Coordinates of C-alpha atoms in Angstrom, one line a residue:
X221 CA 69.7 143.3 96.0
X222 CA 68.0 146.3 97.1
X223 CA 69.5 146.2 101.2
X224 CA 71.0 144.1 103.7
X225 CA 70.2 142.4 106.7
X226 CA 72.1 142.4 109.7
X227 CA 72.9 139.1 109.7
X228 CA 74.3 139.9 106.2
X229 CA 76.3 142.6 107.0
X230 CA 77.9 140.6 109.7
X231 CA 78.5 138.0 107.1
X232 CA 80.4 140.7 104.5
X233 CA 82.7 142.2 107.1
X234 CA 83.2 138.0 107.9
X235 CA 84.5 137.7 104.8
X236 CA 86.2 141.2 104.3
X237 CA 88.7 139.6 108.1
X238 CA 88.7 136.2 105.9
X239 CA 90.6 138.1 103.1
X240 CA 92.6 140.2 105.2
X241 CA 93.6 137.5 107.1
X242 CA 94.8 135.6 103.3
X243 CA 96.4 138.8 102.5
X244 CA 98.1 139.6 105.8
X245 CA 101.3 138.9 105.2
X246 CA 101.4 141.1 102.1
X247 CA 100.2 144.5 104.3
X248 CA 103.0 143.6 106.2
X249 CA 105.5 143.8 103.7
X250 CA 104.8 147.0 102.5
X251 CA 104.5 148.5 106.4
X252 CA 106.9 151.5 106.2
X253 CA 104.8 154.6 107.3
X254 CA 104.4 156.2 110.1
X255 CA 107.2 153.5 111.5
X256 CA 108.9 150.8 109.3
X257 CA 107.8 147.9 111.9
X258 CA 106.1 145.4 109.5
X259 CA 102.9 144.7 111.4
X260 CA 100.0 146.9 109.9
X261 CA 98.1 143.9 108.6
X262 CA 98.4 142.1 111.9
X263 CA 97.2 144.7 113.6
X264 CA 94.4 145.5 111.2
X265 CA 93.5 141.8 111.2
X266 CA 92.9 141.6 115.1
X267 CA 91.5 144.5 114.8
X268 CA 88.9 143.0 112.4
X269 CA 88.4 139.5 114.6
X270 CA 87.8 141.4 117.4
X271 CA 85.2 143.7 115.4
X272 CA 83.5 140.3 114.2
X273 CA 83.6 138.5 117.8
X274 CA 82.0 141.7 119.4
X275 CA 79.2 141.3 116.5
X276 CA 78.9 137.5 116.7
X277 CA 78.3 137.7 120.5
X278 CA 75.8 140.5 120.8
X279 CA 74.2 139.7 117.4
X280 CA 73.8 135.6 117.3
X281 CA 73.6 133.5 114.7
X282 CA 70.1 132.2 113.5
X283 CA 68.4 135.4 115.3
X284 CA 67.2 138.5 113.3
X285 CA 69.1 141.6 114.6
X286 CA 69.0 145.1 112.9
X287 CA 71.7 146.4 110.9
X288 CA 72.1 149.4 113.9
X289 CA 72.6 146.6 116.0
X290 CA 75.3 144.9 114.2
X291 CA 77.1 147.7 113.1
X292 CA 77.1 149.1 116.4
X293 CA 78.7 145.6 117.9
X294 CA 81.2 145.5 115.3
X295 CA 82.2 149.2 116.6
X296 CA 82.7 148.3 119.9
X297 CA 84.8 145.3 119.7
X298 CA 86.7 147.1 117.3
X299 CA 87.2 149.9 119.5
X300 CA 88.3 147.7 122.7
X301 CA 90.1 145.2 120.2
X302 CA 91.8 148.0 118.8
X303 CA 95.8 147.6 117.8
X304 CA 98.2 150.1 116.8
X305 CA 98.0 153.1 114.5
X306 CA 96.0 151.4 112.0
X307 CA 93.5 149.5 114.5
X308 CA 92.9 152.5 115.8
X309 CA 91.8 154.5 112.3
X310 CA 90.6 151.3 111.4
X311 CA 88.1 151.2 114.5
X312 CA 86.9 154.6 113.5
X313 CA 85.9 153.3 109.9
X314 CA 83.3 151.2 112.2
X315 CA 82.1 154.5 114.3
X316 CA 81.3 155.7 110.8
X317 CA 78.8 152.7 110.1
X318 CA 77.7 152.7 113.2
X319 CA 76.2 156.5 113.1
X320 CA 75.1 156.0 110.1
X321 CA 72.5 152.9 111.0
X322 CA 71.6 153.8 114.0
X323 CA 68.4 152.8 114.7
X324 CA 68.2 150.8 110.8
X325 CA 66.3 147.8 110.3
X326 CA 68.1 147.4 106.9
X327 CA 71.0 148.8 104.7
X328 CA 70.3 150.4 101.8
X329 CA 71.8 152.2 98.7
X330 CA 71.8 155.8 100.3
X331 CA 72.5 154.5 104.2
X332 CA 76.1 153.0 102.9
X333 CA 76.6 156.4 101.2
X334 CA 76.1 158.2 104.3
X335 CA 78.6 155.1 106.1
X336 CA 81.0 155.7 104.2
X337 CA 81.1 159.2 104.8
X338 CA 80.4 159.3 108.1
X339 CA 83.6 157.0 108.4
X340 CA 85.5 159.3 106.1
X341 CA 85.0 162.1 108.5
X342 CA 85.4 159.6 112.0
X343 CA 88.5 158.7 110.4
X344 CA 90.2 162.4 110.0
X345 CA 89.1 163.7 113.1
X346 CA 90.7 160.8 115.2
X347 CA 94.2 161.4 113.8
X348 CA 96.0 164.6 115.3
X349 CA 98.1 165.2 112.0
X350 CA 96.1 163.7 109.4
X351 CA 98.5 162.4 106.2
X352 CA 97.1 162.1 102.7
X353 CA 98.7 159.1 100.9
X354 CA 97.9 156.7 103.9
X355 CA 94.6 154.8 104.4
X356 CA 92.4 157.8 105.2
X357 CA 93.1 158.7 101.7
X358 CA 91.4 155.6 100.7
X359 CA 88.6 155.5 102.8
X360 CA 87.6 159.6 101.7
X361 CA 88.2 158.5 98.1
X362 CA 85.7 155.4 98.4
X363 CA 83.4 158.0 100.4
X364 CA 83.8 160.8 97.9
X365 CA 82.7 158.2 95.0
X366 CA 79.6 156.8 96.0
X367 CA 78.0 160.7 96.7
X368 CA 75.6 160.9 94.3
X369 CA 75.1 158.0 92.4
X370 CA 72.1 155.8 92.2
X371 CA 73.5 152.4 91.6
X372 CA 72.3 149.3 93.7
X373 CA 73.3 148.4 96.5
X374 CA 76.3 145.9 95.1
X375 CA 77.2 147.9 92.3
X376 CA 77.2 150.6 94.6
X377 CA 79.8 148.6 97.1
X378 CA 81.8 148.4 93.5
X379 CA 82.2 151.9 93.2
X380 CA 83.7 152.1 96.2
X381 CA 85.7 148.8 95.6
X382 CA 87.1 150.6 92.6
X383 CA 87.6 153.8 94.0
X384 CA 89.8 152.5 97.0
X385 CA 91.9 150.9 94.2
X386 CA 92.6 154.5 92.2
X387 CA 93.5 155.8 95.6
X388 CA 95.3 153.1 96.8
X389 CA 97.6 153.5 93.4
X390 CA 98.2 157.3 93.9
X391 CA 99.4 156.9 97.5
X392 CA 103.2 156.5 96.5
X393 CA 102.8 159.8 95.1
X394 CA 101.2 161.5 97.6
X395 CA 103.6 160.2 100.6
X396 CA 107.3 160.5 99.7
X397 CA 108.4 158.2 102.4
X398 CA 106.1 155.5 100.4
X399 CA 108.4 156.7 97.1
X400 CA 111.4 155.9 98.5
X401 CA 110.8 152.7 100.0
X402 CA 108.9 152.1 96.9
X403 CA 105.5 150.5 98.0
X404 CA 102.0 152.0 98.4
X405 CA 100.7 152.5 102.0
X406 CA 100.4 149.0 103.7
X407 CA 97.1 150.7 105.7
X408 CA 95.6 151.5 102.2
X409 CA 95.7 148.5 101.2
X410 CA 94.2 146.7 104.0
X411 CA 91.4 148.6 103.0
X412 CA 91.0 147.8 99.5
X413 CA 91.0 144.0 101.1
X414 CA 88.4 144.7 103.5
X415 CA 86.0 146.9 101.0
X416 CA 86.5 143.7 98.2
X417 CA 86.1 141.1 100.6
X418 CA 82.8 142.3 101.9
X419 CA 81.9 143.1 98.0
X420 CA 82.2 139.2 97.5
X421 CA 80.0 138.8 99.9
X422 CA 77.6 140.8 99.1
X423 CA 77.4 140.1 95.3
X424 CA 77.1 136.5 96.1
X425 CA 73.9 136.8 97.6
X426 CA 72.7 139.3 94.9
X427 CA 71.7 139.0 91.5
X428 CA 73.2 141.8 90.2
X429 CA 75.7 140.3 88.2
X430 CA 78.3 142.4 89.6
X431 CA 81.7 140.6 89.0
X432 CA 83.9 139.6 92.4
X433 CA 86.8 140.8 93.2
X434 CA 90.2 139.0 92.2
X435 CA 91.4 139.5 95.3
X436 CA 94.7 136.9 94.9
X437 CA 96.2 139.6 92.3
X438 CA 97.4 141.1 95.9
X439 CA 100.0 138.4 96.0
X440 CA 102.2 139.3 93.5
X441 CA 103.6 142.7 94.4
X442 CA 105.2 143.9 91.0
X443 CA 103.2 146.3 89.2
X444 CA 99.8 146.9 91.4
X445 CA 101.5 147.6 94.7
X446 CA 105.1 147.8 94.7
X447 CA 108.0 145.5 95.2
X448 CA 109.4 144.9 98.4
X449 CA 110.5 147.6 100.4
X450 CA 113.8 149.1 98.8
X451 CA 117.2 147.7 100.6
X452 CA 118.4 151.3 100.7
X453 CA 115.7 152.4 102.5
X454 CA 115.3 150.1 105.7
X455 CA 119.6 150.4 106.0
X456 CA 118.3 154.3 106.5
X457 CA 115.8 153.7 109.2
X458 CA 117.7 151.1 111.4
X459 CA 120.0 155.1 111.8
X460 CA 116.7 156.2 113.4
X461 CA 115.6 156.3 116.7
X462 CA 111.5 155.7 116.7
X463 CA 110.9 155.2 120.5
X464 CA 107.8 153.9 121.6
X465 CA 104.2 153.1 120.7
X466 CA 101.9 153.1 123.4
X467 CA 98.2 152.6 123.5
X468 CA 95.6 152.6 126.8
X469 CA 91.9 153.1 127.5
X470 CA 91.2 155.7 129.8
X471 CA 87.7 155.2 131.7
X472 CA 85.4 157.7 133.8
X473 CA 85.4 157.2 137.5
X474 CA 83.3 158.5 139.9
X475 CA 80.8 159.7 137.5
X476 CA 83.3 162.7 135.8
X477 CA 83.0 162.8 132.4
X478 CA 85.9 162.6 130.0
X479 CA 86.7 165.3 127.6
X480 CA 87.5 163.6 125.1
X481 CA 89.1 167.3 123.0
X482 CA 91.1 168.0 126.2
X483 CA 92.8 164.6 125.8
X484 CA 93.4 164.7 121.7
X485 CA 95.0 168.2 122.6
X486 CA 97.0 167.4 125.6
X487 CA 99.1 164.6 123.2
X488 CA 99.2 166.5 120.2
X489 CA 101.2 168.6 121.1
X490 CA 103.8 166.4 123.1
X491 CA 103.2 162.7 120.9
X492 CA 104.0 161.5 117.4
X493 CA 101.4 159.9 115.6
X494 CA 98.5 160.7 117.8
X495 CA 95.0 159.2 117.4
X496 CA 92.7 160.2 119.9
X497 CA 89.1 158.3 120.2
X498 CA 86.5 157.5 122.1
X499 CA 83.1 159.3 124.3
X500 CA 82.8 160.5 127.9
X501 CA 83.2 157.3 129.2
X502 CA 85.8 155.7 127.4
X503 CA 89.3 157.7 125.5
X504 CA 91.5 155.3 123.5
X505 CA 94.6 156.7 123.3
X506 CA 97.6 155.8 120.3
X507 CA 100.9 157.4 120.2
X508 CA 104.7 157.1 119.5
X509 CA 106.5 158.8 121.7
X510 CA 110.2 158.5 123.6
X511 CA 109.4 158.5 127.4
X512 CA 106.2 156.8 128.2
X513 CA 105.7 157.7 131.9
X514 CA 104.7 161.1 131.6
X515 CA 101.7 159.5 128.7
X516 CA 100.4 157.0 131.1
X517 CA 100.8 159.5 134.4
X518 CA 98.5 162.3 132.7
X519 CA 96.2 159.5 131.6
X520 CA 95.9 158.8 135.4
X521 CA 95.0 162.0 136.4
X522 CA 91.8 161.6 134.2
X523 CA 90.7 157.9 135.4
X524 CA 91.3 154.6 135.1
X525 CA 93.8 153.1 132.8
X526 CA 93.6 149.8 131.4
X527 CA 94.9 147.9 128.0
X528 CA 97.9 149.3 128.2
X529 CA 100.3 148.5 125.9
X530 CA 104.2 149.8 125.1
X531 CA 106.6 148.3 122.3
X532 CA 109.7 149.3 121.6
X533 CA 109.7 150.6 118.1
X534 CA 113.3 150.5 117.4
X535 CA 113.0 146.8 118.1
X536 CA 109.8 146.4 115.8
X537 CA 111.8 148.1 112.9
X538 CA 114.9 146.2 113.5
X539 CA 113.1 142.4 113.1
X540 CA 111.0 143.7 110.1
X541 CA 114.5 145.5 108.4
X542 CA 116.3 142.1 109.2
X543 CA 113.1 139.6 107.9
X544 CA 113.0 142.0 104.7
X545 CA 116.9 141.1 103.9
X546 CA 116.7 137.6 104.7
X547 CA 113.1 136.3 103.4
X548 CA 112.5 135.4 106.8
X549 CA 109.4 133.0 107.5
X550 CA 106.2 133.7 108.9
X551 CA 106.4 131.4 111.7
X552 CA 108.8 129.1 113.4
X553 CA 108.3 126.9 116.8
X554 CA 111.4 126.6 119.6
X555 CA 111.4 124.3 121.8
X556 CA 113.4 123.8 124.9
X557 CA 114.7 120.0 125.7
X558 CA 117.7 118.5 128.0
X559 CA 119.3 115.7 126.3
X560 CA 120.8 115.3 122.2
X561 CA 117.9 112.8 121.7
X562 CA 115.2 115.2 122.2
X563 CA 116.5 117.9 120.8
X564 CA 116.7 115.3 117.7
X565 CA 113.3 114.4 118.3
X566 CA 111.7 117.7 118.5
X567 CA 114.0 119.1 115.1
X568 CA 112.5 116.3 113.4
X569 CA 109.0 117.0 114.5
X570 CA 109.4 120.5 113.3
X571 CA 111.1 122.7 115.9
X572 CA 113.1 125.6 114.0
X573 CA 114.6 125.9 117.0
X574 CA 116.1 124.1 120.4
X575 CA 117.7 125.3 123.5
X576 CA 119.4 123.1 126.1
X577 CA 117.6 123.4 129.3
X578 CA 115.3 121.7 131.4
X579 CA 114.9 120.7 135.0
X580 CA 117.7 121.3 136.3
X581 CA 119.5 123.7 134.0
X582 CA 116.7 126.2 132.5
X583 CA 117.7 129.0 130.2
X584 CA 117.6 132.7 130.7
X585 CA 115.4 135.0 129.3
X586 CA 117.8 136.4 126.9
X587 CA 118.9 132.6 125.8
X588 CA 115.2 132.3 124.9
X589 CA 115.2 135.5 123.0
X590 CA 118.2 135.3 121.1
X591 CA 117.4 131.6 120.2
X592 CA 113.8 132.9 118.8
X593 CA 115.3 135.6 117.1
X594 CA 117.6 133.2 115.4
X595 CA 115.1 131.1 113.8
X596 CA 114.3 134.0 111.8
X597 CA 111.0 134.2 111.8
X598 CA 108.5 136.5 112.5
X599 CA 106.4 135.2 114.9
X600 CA 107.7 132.6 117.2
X601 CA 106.1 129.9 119.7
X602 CA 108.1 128.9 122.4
X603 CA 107.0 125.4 124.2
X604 CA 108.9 125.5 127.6
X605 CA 108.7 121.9 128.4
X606 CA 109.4 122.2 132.2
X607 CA 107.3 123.7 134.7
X608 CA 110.5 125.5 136.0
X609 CA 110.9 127.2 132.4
X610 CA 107.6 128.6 131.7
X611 CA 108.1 131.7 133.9
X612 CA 111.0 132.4 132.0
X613 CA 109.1 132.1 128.8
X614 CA 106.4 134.1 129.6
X615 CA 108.8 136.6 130.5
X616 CA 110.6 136.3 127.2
X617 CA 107.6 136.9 125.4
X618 CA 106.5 140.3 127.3
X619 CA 109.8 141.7 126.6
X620 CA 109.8 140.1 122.6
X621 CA 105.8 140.8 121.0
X622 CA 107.3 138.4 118.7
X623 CA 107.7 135.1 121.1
X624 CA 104.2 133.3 122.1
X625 CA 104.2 130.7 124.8
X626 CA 102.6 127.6 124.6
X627 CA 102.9 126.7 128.5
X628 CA 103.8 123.2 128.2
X629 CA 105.3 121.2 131.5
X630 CA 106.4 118.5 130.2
X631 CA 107.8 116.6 127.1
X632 CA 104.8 114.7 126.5
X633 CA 102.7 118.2 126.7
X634 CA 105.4 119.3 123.9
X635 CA 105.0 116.4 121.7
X636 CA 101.6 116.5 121.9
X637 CA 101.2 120.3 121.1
X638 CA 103.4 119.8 118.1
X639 CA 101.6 117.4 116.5
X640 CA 98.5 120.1 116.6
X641 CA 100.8 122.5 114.9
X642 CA 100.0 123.9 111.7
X643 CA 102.4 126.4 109.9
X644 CA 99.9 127.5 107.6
X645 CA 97.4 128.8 110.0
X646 CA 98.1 132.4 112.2
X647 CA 100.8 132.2 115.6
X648 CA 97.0 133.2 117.0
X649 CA 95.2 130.0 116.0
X650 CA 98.3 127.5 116.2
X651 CA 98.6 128.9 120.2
X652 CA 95.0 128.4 120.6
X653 CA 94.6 124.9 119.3
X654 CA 98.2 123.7 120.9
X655 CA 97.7 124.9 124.7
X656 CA 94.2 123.1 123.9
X657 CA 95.4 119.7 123.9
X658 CA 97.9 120.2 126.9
X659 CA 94.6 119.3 129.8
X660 CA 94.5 115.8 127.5
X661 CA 97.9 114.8 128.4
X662 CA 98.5 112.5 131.5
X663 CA 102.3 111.5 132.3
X664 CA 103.8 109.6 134.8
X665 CA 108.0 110.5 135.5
X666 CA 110.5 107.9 136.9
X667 CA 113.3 109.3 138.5
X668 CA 116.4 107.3 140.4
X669 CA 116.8 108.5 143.7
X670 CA 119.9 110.2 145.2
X671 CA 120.1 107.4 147.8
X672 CA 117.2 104.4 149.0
X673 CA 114.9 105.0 152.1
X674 CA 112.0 103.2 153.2
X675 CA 108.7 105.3 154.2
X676 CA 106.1 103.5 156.5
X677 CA 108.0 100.3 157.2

């Protein structure tokens, strides 16, 4: 295979989100750097779906589109998909492609040189304090090996498959913290994922002989990249305090430009973790910092301020210290019933979880999140079951990112949306197909009246 399509390089970074999304779990585990919170693949992953939705909207299948248009698709919807640190880096990976085919029909040997490069250098710029050991490492690595070599175009995509590897093994030496908890960096290997999973794509429509990937090795976590984060060190980080991570878009208004140098200054020198990208129009701002209103009141001053999001990171690192000690599961559902026999009903239909509370007793917010956080599970979907409940929910979930409503208002809504449930798929896809079946449900309630009347004669 001498170059690729667009339709095939859609395809490869398909696959690469397919992988990541096997894998997830895994990057996870091994999340300690910059803040122990356990959620580097997930954000990485919607990253990637966001990437890949961007690409399959502006860039149909069964149309001929340019690689320059593809890559340029999958850099947008990264960039407004973006989430946390490693979304953000991750999204600048894609700016790399993107310059790099502009205007290209088709990608060849020396235009995924200059990619990877191009996303090499994106990559370091973006971050205020750039860290070796961490996943720029591996994408400057994977860069720094395909200069000069005149492989094809799949044997070329192996160079840099192997080179993220090497790289991804020296990053527990190259980061103490990632010594101590004794992993590699979770954002490294997210990347070795995505470069092997696009690698399988690519060599299965090429006749190079190129051999794919074993991409399951990444399961087992005892010799390629670590065990699980050391006891020890997650009892020393729950002494911590980490604050706050907040991300937001800032748009132009009124015409003004954005200076996009001005802003990556600005929070440098007042934020942790800083990763600062974007062009005149549009600034995407990360940081971890302690007091978020001065962030967002700056950003103000500049234009308008959307996507904003702020997590408490002491939170974050206390639920991934806690589901590292206890095995915790990846995803449990709660439901909230009145009555013994439903809350039988629902247990045996596969609730982890039930609180008492219905129409005329419903549950408090904290109820809701102390029962979720009991299941012991990562991720948690709450079904509501009451009209009168799903405000309480819904606020539940904005103060816990790890509670996700499924807005059912009634029993039969609840029963329905469980048997729709899948714990193998993601808390993203199980939401999406159980609030899909709740419009299909029709229910009619009998209820004895406090006293008789007669209406109308």
């Amino acid at each position: 295979m001498d170059q690729l399509r667009g339709q095939e390089l859609k395809e490869a970074f398909s696959t690469a989100t397919g992988f990541l999304e096997e894998h997830r779990d895994v990057v996870n585990a091994l999340n300690v750097f910059p803040v122990p919170d356990g959620d580097t693949g997930t954000n990485m992953l919607l990253t990637m779906r966001s990437a890949i939705q961007s690409a399959s909207e502006d860039c149909p299948d069964g149309e001929n589109h340019s690689v320059g248009a593809v890559s340029s698709a999958l850099a947008q919807g990264a960039f407004f998909g973006a989430r946390g640190n490693s979304g953000v880096i991750l999204s600048q990976f894609f700016k790399g492609f993107s310059d790099a085919l502009a205007g290209k029909e088709f990608l060849a040997a020396d235009d995924l040189t200059l990619a990877f490069k191009l996303a090499s250098a994106a990559t370091y710029e973006s971050v205020g304090n750039p860290v070796e050991g961490t996943m720029l490492t591996v994408i400057r690595m994977a860069s720094e090996a395909l200069q000069g070599s005149d492989s094809d175009l799949p044997a070329l995509w192996e160079v840099a498959y192997q080179a993220s590897q090497d790289a991804l093994a020296g990053t527990r030496e190259q980061l103490p913290v990632l010594k101590e908890a004794g992993v590699v960096d979770a954002g490294g290997l997210g990347m070795v994922i995505l470069i092997g999973g696009a690698l399988r794509s690519i060599s299965a429509n090429g006749s190079s002989g190129v051999e794919l990937p074993e991409l399951s090795r990444f399961h087992g976590t005892a010799n390629a990249i670590g065990g699980p984060v050391k006891t020890k060190f997650l009892d020393t980080t729950l002494e911590q305090e980490w604050g706050y991570c907040t991300q937001f878009i800032i748009s132009s208004v009124d015409g003004r430009d954005l200076d996009i140098g001005q802003v990556r200054t600005h929070f440098q020198g007042t934020t942790r973790s800083t990763v600062v990208v974007g062009d005149q129009r549009n600034v995407r701002v990360h940081v971890h910092l302690e007091e978020t209103g001065p962030a967002l009141s700056y950003a103000e001053s500049l234009g308008a301020v959307s996507d904003v999001k702020i997590e408490s990171m002491d939170s974050q690192n206390e639920r991934f210290a806690s589901s590292s000690h206890s095995g915790a599961v990846a995803l449990a559902v709660l439901s909230i019933v009145q009555g013994e026999g439903l809350a039988h009903m629902f247990r045996d239909s596969g609730c982890a979880g039930v609180i008492e509370g219905g129409q005329t007793m419903n549950p408090s917010v904290r109820q809701i999140i102390d029962a979720a956080r009991s299941t012991n599970a990562v991720d948690v979907i709450v079904l509501p079951n009451n009209g009168n409940v799903v405000l309480a929910a819904e606020q539940a979930a904005v103060a816990e990112p790890s509670i996700h409503v499924v807005p059912t208002k009634s029993v039969p809504q609840g029963v329905t949306a469980l048997l729709v449930y899948n714990p193998e798929d993601t808390w993203e896809e199980n939401v999406a197909a159980m609030t899909a079946v709740l419009s299909e449900v029709a229910s009619v309630e009998v209820t004895a009246a406090v006293r008789g009347v007669t209406i109308g004669g």
